[in-house]
Amino acid sequence: QLMPETAKLHNVSDVYDAAENIDGGVRHLRLLFDHFQGDLTRILAAYNAGIKAVEKYGGVPPYAETKEYVRRVLSHYERLRKKGPVSIQELVTR
């Protein structure tokens, strides 16, 4: 799901086109990865709240939604990382 400004930034003309939306989302994650030099916590916070909010607060902004989003994604990430390689089928059926 891309916000209108993010879609425009990555030249996504039809956010309802799944392939175009996913491609734009991946490009956005790459931009965030480079901007925050691989800092996963800040990348996730910026994906949810925006780069400016993360920079303003020097990390995860004090927004309940963003804090919960970062917590949940990191929790899933750690659980899956410990489990080892996971097939796309396993991810889709969870």
Backbone as XML, in Angstrom:
<?xml version="1.0"?>
<chain id="A" units="angstrom">
  <residue number="1" name="GLN">
    <atom name="N" x="0.852" y="-1.171" z="0.000"/>
    <atom name="CA" x="0.000" y="0.000" z="0.000"/>
    <atom name="C" x="0.897" y="1.233" z="0.000"/>
  </residue>
  <residue number="2" name="LEU">
    <atom name="N" x="0.740" y="2.054" z="-0.994"/>
    <atom name="CA" x="1.549" y="3.259" z="-1.105"/>
    <atom name="C" x="0.675" y="4.491" z="-0.917"/>
  </residue>
  <residue number="3" name="MET">
    <atom name="N" x="1.185" y="5.429" z="-0.155"/>
    <atom name="CA" x="0.517" y="6.710" z="-0.015"/>
    <atom name="C" x="0.706" y="7.472" z="-1.332"/>
  </residue>
  <residue number="4" name="PRO">
    <atom name="N" x="-0.203" y="8.395" z="-1.656"/>
    <atom name="CA" x="-0.111" y="9.098" z="-2.947"/>
    <atom name="C" x="1.248" y="9.752" z="-3.201"/>
  </residue>
  <residue number="5" name="GLU">
    <atom name="N" x="1.828" y="10.400" z="-2.205"/>
    <atom name="CA" x="3.129" y="11.068" z="-2.394"/>
    <atom name="C" x="4.236" y="10.048" z="-2.689"/>
  </residue>
  <residue number="6" name="THR">
    <atom name="N" x="4.181" y="8.902" z="-2.007"/>
    <atom name="CA" x="5.181" y="7.848" z="-2.229"/>
    <atom name="C" x="5.004" y="7.235" z="-3.615"/>
  </residue>
  <residue number="7" name="ALA">
    <atom name="N" x="3.758" y="7.017" z="-4.014"/>
    <atom name="CA" x="3.486" y="6.474" z="-5.350"/>
    <atom name="C" x="4.040" y="7.418" z="-6.418"/>
  </residue>
  <residue number="8" name="LYS">
    <atom name="N" x="3.818" y="8.707" z="-6.233"/>
    <atom name="CA" x="4.304" y="9.691" z="-7.196"/>
    <atom name="C" x="5.835" y="9.698" z="-7.246"/>
  </residue>
  <residue number="9" name="LEU">
    <atom name="N" x="6.461" y="9.612" z="-6.074"/>
    <atom name="CA" x="7.922" y="9.600" z="-5.982"/>
    <atom name="C" x="8.525" y="8.457" z="-6.801"/>
  </residue>
  <residue number="10" name="HIS">
    <atom name="N" x="7.821" y="7.317" z="-6.833"/>
    <atom name="CA" x="8.351" y="6.129" z="-7.518"/>
    <atom name="C" x="7.642" y="5.853" z="-8.844"/>
  </residue>
  <residue number="11" name="ASN">
    <atom name="N" x="6.979" y="6.885" z="-9.369"/>
    <atom name="CA" x="6.328" y="6.802" z="-10.683"/>
    <atom name="C" x="5.308" y="5.671" z="-10.786"/>
  </residue>
  <residue number="12" name="VAL">
    <atom name="N" x="4.561" y="5.440" z="-9.715"/>
    <atom name="CA" x="3.480" y="4.459" z="-9.738"/>
    <atom name="C" x="2.224" y="5.214" z="-10.152"/>
  </residue>
  <residue number="13" name="SER">
    <atom name="N" x="1.748" y="4.942" z="-11.362"/>
    <atom name="CA" x="0.595" y="5.680" z="-11.881"/>
    <atom name="C" x="-0.733" y="5.044" z="-11.471"/>
  </residue>
  <residue number="14" name="ASP">
    <atom name="N" x="-0.743" y="3.732" z="-11.222"/>
    <atom name="CA" x="-1.974" y="3.047" z="-10.839"/>
    <atom name="C" x="-1.718" y="2.216" z="-9.584"/>
  </residue>
  <residue number="15" name="VAL">
    <atom name="N" x="-2.054" y="2.776" z="-8.418"/>
    <atom name="CA" x="-1.798" y="2.073" z="-7.156"/>
    <atom name="C" x="-2.652" y="0.821" z="-7.021"/>
  </residue>
  <residue number="16" name="TYR">
    <atom name="N" x="-3.669" y="0.665" z="-7.863"/>
    <atom name="CA" x="-4.522" y="-0.526" z="-7.811"/>
    <atom name="C" x="-3.982" y="-1.652" z="-8.688"/>
  </residue>
  <residue number="17" name="ASP">
    <atom name="N" x="-2.925" y="-1.389" z="-9.430"/>
    <atom name="CA" x="-2.242" y="-2.420" z="-10.206"/>
    <atom name="C" x="-1.229" y="-3.068" z="-9.261"/>
  </residue>
  <residue number="18" name="ALA">
    <atom name="N" x="-1.493" y="-4.317" z="-8.890"/>
    <atom name="CA" x="-0.674" y="-4.988" z="-7.868"/>
    <atom name="C" x="0.810" y="-5.006" z="-8.223"/>
  </residue>
  <residue number="19" name="ALA">
    <atom name="N" x="1.132" y="-5.346" z="-9.455"/>
    <atom name="CA" x="2.543" y="-5.431" z="-9.855"/>
    <atom name="C" x="3.212" y="-4.066" z="-9.756"/>
  </residue>
  <residue number="20" name="GLU">
    <atom name="N" x="2.530" y="-3.037" z="-10.209"/>
    <atom name="CA" x="3.096" y="-1.693" z="-10.169"/>
    <atom name="C" x="3.248" y="-1.216" z="-8.719"/>
  </residue>
  <residue number="21" name="ASN">
    <atom name="N" x="2.254" y="-1.528" z="-7.880"/>
    <atom name="CA" x="2.290" y="-1.129" z="-6.485"/>
    <atom name="C" x="3.423" y="-1.840" z="-5.744"/>
  </residue>
  <residue number="22" name="ILE">
    <atom name="N" x="3.564" y="-3.132" z="-5.969"/>
    <atom name="CA" x="4.638" y="-3.890" z="-5.318"/>
    <atom name="C" x="5.999" y="-3.378" z="-5.778"/>
  </residue>
  <residue number="23" name="ASP">
    <atom name="N" x="6.136" y="-3.134" z="-7.072"/>
    <atom name="CA" x="7.395" y="-2.619" z="-7.596"/>
    <atom name="C" x="7.734" y="-1.272" z="-6.948"/>
  </residue>
  <residue number="24" name="GLY">
    <atom name="N" x="6.760" y="-0.399" z="-6.828"/>
    <atom name="CA" x="6.985" y="0.892" z="-6.178"/>
    <atom name="C" x="7.326" y="0.723" z="-4.703"/>
  </residue>
  <residue number="25" name="GLY">
    <atom name="N" x="6.658" y="-0.217" z="-4.046"/>
    <atom name="CA" x="6.940" y="-0.481" z="-2.631"/>
    <atom name="C" x="8.353" y="-0.994" z="-2.421"/>
  </residue>
  <residue number="26" name="VAL">
    <atom name="N" x="8.802" y="-1.849" z="-3.308"/>
    <atom name="CA" x="10.169" y="-2.376" z="-3.220"/>
    <atom name="C" x="11.185" y="-1.266" z="-3.457"/>
  </residue>
  <residue number="27" name="ARG">
    <atom name="N" x="10.906" y="-0.410" z="-4.437"/>
    <atom name="CA" x="11.812" y="0.727" z="-4.686"/>
    <atom name="C" x="11.854" y="1.656" z="-3.470"/>
  </residue>
  <residue number="28" name="HIS">
    <atom name="N" x="10.690" y="1.830" z="-2.827"/>
    <atom name="CA" x="10.646" y="2.692" z="-1.650"/>
    <atom name="C" x="11.454" y="2.076" z="-0.500"/>
  </residue>
  <residue number="29" name="LEU">
    <atom name="N" x="11.308" y="0.775" z="-0.298"/>
    <atom name="CA" x="12.092" y="0.114" z="0.747"/>
    <atom name="C" x="13.584" y="0.237" z="0.466"/>
  </residue>
  <residue number="30" name="ARG">
    <atom name="N" x="13.975" y="0.138" z="-0.804"/>
    <atom name="CA" x="15.393" y="0.303" z="-1.165"/>
    <atom name="C" x="15.870" y="1.709" z="-0.821"/>
  </residue>
  <residue number="31" name="LEU">
    <atom name="N" x="15.044" y="2.701" z="-1.124"/>
    <atom name="CA" x="15.381" y="4.081" z="-0.803"/>
    <atom name="C" x="15.564" y="4.233" z="0.710"/>
  </residue>
  <residue number="32" name="LEU">
    <atom name="N" x="14.642" y="3.662" z="1.478"/>
    <atom name="CA" x="14.734" y="3.748" z="2.935"/>
    <atom name="C" x="15.956" y="3.000" z="3.454"/>
  </residue>
  <residue number="33" name="PHE">
    <atom name="N" x="16.246" y="1.832" z="2.874"/>
    <atom name="CA" x="17.420" y="1.049" z="3.268"/>
    <atom name="C" x="18.683" y="1.873" z="3.080"/>
  </residue>
  <residue number="34" name="ASP">
    <atom name="N" x="18.801" y="2.499" z="1.930"/>
    <atom name="CA" x="19.989" y="3.317" z="1.649"/>
    <atom name="C" x="20.034" y="4.546" z="2.559"/>
  </residue>
  <residue number="35" name="HIS">
    <atom name="N" x="18.905" y="5.203" z="2.724"/>
    <atom name="CA" x="18.843" y="6.423" z="3.528"/>
    <atom name="C" x="19.232" y="6.169" z="4.987"/>
  </residue>
  <residue number="36" name="PHE">
    <atom name="N" x="18.733" y="5.054" z="5.546"/>
    <atom name="CA" x="18.994" y="4.738" z="6.951"/>
    <atom name="C" x="20.099" y="3.685" z="7.123"/>
  </residue>
  <residue number="37" name="GLN">
    <atom name="N" x="20.879" y="3.477" z="6.074"/>
    <atom name="CA" x="22.056" y="2.601" z="6.083"/>
    <atom name="C" x="21.772" y="1.237" z="6.706"/>
  </residue>
  <residue number="38" name="GLY">
    <atom name="N" x="20.641" y="0.643" z="6.330"/>
    <atom name="CA" x="20.317" y="-0.708" z="6.766"/>
    <atom name="C" x="19.740" y="-0.821" z="8.162"/>
  </residue>
  <residue number="39" name="ASP">
    <atom name="N" x="19.501" y="0.276" z="8.850"/>
    <atom name="CA" x="18.938" y="0.241" z="10.207"/>
    <atom name="C" x="17.461" y="-0.145" z="10.109"/>
  </residue>
  <residue number="40" name="LEU">
    <atom name="N" x="17.185" y="-1.433" z="10.343"/>
    <atom name="CA" x="15.858" y="-1.985" z="10.123"/>
    <atom name="C" x="14.781" y="-1.279" z="10.939"/>
  </residue>
  <residue number="41" name="THR">
    <atom name="N" x="15.072" y="-0.926" z="12.165"/>
    <atom name="CA" x="14.082" y="-0.239" z="12.999"/>
    <atom name="C" x="13.682" y="1.091" z="12.377"/>
  </residue>
  <residue number="42" name="ARG">
    <atom name="N" x="14.653" y="1.862" z="11.938"/>
    <atom name="CA" x="14.347" y="3.161" z="11.330"/>
    <atom name="C" x="13.691" y="2.999" z="9.963"/>
  </residue>
  <residue number="43" name="ILE">
    <atom name="N" x="14.097" y="1.994" z="9.223"/>
    <atom name="CA" x="13.478" y="1.720" z="7.918"/>
    <atom name="C" x="11.992" y="1.446" z="8.110"/>
  </residue>
  <residue number="44" name="LEU">
    <atom name="N" x="11.659" y="0.571" z="9.045"/>
    <atom name="CA" x="10.260" y="0.239" z="9.290"/>
    <atom name="C" x="9.472" y="1.438" z="9.790"/>
  </residue>
  <residue number="45" name="ALA">
    <atom name="N" x="10.072" y="2.202" z="10.691"/>
    <atom name="CA" x="9.397" y="3.392" z="11.210"/>
    <atom name="C" x="9.125" y="4.384" z="10.080"/>
  </residue>
  <residue number="46" name="ALA">
    <atom name="N" x="10.100" y="4.569" z="9.198"/>
    <atom name="CA" x="9.932" y="5.497" z="8.084"/>
    <atom name="C" x="8.921" y="4.972" z="7.075"/>
  </residue>
  <residue number="47" name="TYR">
    <atom name="N" x="8.868" y="3.676" z="6.878"/>
    <atom name="CA" x="7.874" y="3.097" z="5.968"/>
    <atom name="C" x="6.472" y="3.393" z="6.489"/>
  </residue>
  <residue number="48" name="ASN">
    <atom name="N" x="6.318" y="3.384" z="7.795"/>
    <atom name="CA" x="5.009" y="3.621" z="8.403"/>
    <atom name="C" x="4.705" y="5.099" z="8.601"/>
  </residue>
  <residue number="49" name="ALA">
    <atom name="N" x="5.653" y="5.867" z="9.105"/>
    <atom name="CA" x="5.384" y="7.255" z="9.494"/>
    <atom name="C" x="6.024" y="8.297" z="8.579"/>
  </residue>
  <residue number="50" name="GLY">
    <atom name="N" x="6.951" y="7.873" z="7.741"/>
    <atom name="CA" x="7.634" y="8.804" z="6.851"/>
    <atom name="C" x="9.039" y="9.146" z="7.323"/>
  </residue>
  <residue number="51" name="ILE">
    <atom name="N" x="9.890" y="9.437" z="6.372"/>
    <atom name="CA" x="11.295" y="9.761" z="6.654"/>
    <atom name="C" x="11.403" y="10.978" z="7.572"/>
  </residue>
  <residue number="52" name="LYS">
    <atom name="N" x="10.627" y="12.008" z="7.280"/>
    <atom name="CA" x="10.728" y="13.251" z="8.054"/>
    <atom name="C" x="10.412" y="13.024" z="9.526"/>
  </residue>
  <residue number="53" name="ALA">
    <atom name="N" x="9.421" y="12.177" z="9.821"/>
    <atom name="CA" x="9.064" y="11.906" z="11.221"/>
    <atom name="C" x="10.202" y="11.184" z="11.930"/>
  </residue>
  <residue number="54" name="VAL">
    <atom name="N" x="10.827" y="10.223" z="11.268"/>
    <atom name="CA" x="11.944" y="9.484" z="11.872"/>
    <atom name="C" x="13.126" y="10.414" z="12.104"/>
  </residue>
  <residue number="55" name="GLU">
    <atom name="N" x="13.399" y="11.282" z="11.154"/>
    <atom name="CA" x="14.498" y="12.233" z="11.329"/>
    <atom name="C" x="14.191" y="13.241" z="12.433"/>
  </residue>
  <residue number="56" name="LYS">
    <atom name="N" x="12.955" y="13.699" z="12.498"/>
    <atom name="CA" x="12.564" y="14.673" z="13.522"/>
    <atom name="C" x="12.778" y="14.121" z="14.932"/>
  </residue>
  <residue number="57" name="TYR">
    <atom name="N" x="12.442" y="12.846" z="15.132"/>
    <atom name="CA" x="12.536" y="12.253" z="16.466"/>
    <atom name="C" x="13.823" y="11.447" z="16.674"/>
  </residue>
  <residue number="58" name="GLY">
    <atom name="N" x="14.653" y="11.362" z="15.662"/>
    <atom name="CA" x="15.910" y="10.636" z="15.791"/>
    <atom name="C" x="15.722" y="9.137" z="15.953"/>
  </residue>
  <residue number="59" name="GLY">
    <atom name="N" x="14.628" y="8.624" z="15.449"/>
    <atom name="CA" x="14.311" y="7.197" z="15.558"/>
    <atom name="C" x="12.812" y="7.015" z="15.430"/>
  </residue>
  <residue number="60" name="VAL">
    <atom name="N" x="12.302" y="5.987" z="16.060"/>
    <atom name="CA" x="10.872" y="5.695" z="15.978"/>
    <atom name="C" x="10.086" y="6.846" z="16.612"/>
  </residue>
  <residue number="61" name="PRO">
    <atom name="N" x="9.193" y="7.467" z="15.847"/>
    <atom name="CA" x="8.408" y="8.564" z="16.400"/>
    <atom name="C" x="7.462" y="8.072" z="17.502"/>
  </residue>
  <residue number="62" name="PRO">
    <atom name="N" x="7.037" y="8.959" z="18.384"/>
    <atom name="CA" x="6.194" y="8.547" z="19.502"/>
    <atom name="C" x="4.718" y="8.379" z="19.118"/>
  </residue>
  <residue number="63" name="TYR">
    <atom name="N" x="4.482" y="7.779" z="17.970"/>
    <atom name="CA" x="3.124" y="7.534" z="17.499"/>
    <atom name="C" x="2.783" y="6.087" z="17.843"/>
  </residue>
  <residue number="64" name="ALA">
    <atom name="N" x="1.672" y="5.879" z="18.520"/>
    <atom name="CA" x="1.286" y="4.531" z="18.942"/>
    <atom name="C" x="1.248" y="3.566" z="17.756"/>
  </residue>
  <residue number="65" name="GLU">
    <atom name="N" x="0.656" y="3.994" z="16.642"/>
    <atom name="CA" x="0.542" y="3.118" z="15.480"/>
    <atom name="C" x="1.917" y="2.704" z="14.965"/>
  </residue>
  <residue number="66" name="THR">
    <atom name="N" x="2.830" y="3.658" z="14.868"/>
    <atom name="CA" x="4.171" y="3.373" z="14.347"/>
    <atom name="C" x="4.957" y="2.489" z="15.303"/>
  </residue>
  <residue number="67" name="LYS">
    <atom name="N" x="4.882" y="2.784" z="16.588"/>
    <atom name="CA" x="5.589" y="1.954" z="17.572"/>
    <atom name="C" x="5.087" y="0.513" z="17.524"/>
  </residue>
  <residue number="68" name="GLU">
    <atom name="N" x="3.784" y="0.327" z="17.413"/>
    <atom name="CA" x="3.214" y="-1.022" z="17.344"/>
    <atom name="C" x="3.589" y="-1.707" z="16.034"/>
  </residue>
  <residue number="69" name="TYR">
    <atom name="N" x="3.570" y="-0.971" z="14.933"/>
    <atom name="CA" x="3.946" y="-1.521" z="13.638"/>
    <atom name="C" x="5.379" y="-2.038" z="13.675"/>
  </residue>
  <residue number="70" name="VAL">
    <atom name="N" x="6.295" y="-1.222" z="14.155"/>
    <atom name="CA" x="7.702" y="-1.610" z="14.227"/>
    <atom name="C" x="7.861" y="-2.825" z="15.133"/>
  </residue>
  <residue number="71" name="ARG">
    <atom name="N" x="7.215" y="-2.819" z="16.279"/>
    <atom name="CA" x="7.300" y="-3.938" z="17.220"/>
    <atom name="C" x="6.815" y="-5.231" z="16.574"/>
  </residue>
  <residue number="72" name="ARG">
    <atom name="N" x="5.667" y="-5.169" z="15.910"/>
    <atom name="CA" x="5.093" y="-6.381" z="15.307"/>
    <atom name="C" x="5.944" y="-6.913" z="14.163"/>
  </residue>
  <residue number="73" name="VAL">
    <atom name="N" x="6.398" y="-6.034" z="13.284"/>
    <atom name="CA" x="7.200" y="-6.492" z="12.142"/>
    <atom name="C" x="8.525" y="-7.076" z="12.624"/>
  </residue>
  <residue number="74" name="LEU">
    <atom name="N" x="9.176" y="-6.428" z="13.564"/>
    <atom name="CA" x="10.440" y="-6.963" z="14.088"/>
    <atom name="C" x="10.226" y="-8.297" z="14.796"/>
  </residue>
  <residue number="75" name="SER">
    <atom name="N" x="9.124" y="-8.445" z="15.488"/>
    <atom name="CA" x="8.804" y="-9.710" z="16.162"/>
    <atom name="C" x="8.637" y="-10.832" z="15.143"/>
  </residue>
  <residue number="76" name="HIS">
    <atom name="N" x="7.884" y="-10.570" z="14.081"/>
    <atom name="CA" x="7.708" y="-11.578" z="13.018"/>
    <atom name="C" x="9.042" y="-11.885" z="12.345"/>
  </residue>
  <residue number="77" name="TYR">
    <atom name="N" x="9.798" y="-10.850" z="12.082"/>
    <atom name="CA" x="11.099" y="-11.015" z="11.432"/>
    <atom name="C" x="12.016" y="-11.914" z="12.263"/>
  </residue>
  <residue number="78" name="GLU">
    <atom name="N" x="12.111" y="-11.638" z="13.554"/>
    <atom name="CA" x="12.983" y="-12.437" z="14.427"/>
    <atom name="C" x="12.514" y="-13.887" z="14.495"/>
  </residue>
  <residue number="79" name="ARG">
    <atom name="N" x="11.206" y="-14.085" z="14.596"/>
    <atom name="CA" x="10.668" y="-15.446" z="14.664"/>
    <atom name="C" x="11.009" y="-16.213" z="13.392"/>
  </residue>
  <residue number="80" name="LEU">
    <atom name="N" x="10.818" y="-15.577" z="12.243"/>
    <atom name="CA" x="11.105" y="-16.242" z="10.973"/>
    <atom name="C" x="12.603" y="-16.442" z="10.771"/>
  </residue>
  <residue number="81" name="ARG">
    <atom name="N" x="13.400" y="-15.477" z="11.194"/>
    <atom name="CA" x="14.857" y="-15.582" z="11.041"/>
    <atom name="C" x="15.401" y="-16.769" z="11.834"/>
  </residue>
  <residue number="82" name="LYS">
    <atom name="N" x="14.881" y="-16.971" z="13.035"/>
    <atom name="CA" x="15.324" y="-18.086" z="13.869"/>
    <atom name="C" x="14.905" y="-19.423" z="13.283"/>
  </residue>
  <residue number="83" name="LYS">
    <atom name="N" x="13.782" y="-19.436" z="12.597"/>
    <atom name="CA" x="13.264" y="-20.668" z="12.010"/>
    <atom name="C" x="14.104" y="-21.115" z="10.819"/>
  </residue>
  <residue number="84" name="GLY">
    <atom name="N" x="14.750" y="-20.168" z="10.169"/>
    <atom name="CA" x="15.544" y="-20.495" z="8.992"/>
    <atom name="C" x="14.784" y="-20.156" z="7.733"/>
  </residue>
  <residue number="85" name="PRO">
    <atom name="N" x="15.273" y="-20.638" z="6.596"/>
    <atom name="CA" x="14.623" y="-20.325" z="5.320"/>
    <atom name="C" x="13.144" y="-20.723" z="5.331"/>
  </residue>
  <residue number="86" name="VAL">
    <atom name="N" x="12.327" y="-19.835" z="4.790"/>
    <atom name="CA" x="10.885" y="-20.063" z="4.730"/>
    <atom name="C" x="10.447" y="-19.898" z="3.287"/>
  </residue>
  <residue number="87" name="SER">
    <atom name="N" x="9.593" y="-20.800" z="2.824"/>
    <atom name="CA" x="9.099" y="-20.706" z="1.450"/>
    <atom name="C" x="8.031" y="-19.626" z="1.368"/>
  </residue>
  <residue number="88" name="ILE">
    <atom name="N" x="7.830" y="-19.117" z="0.170"/>
    <atom name="CA" x="6.794" y="-18.105" z="-0.041"/>
    <atom name="C" x="5.427" y="-18.677" z="0.315"/>
  </residue>
  <residue number="89" name="GLN">
    <atom name="N" x="5.212" y="-19.953" z="0.065"/>
    <atom name="CA" x="3.940" y="-20.590" z="0.405"/>
    <atom name="C" x="3.676" y="-20.527" z="1.903"/>
  </residue>
  <residue number="90" name="GLU">
    <atom name="N" x="4.713" y="-20.759" z="2.703"/>
    <atom name="CA" x="4.556" y="-20.674" z="4.154"/>
    <atom name="C" x="4.183" y="-19.259" z="4.583"/>
  </residue>
  <residue number="91" name="LEU">
    <atom name="N" x="4.798" y="-18.258" z="3.951"/>
    <atom name="CA" x="4.501" y="-16.877" z="4.309"/>
    <atom name="C" x="3.067" y="-16.499" z="3.950"/>
  </residue>
  <residue number="92" name="VAL">
    <atom name="N" x="2.612" y="-16.954" z="2.811"/>
    <atom name="CA" x="1.279" y="-16.596" z="2.337"/>
    <atom name="C" x="0.194" y="-17.246" z="3.180"/>
  </residue>
  <residue number="93" name="THR">
    <atom name="N" x="0.447" y="-18.423" z="3.710"/>
    <atom name="CA" x="-0.590" y="-19.140" z="4.442"/>
    <atom name="C" x="-0.590" y="-18.824" z="5.929"/>
  </residue>
  <residue number="94" name="ARG">
    <atom name="N" x="0.228" y="-17.932" z="6.398"/>
    <atom name="CA" x="0.252" y="-17.587" z="7.825"/>
    <atom name="C" x="-0.741" y="-16.533" z="8.152"/>
  </residue>
</chain>
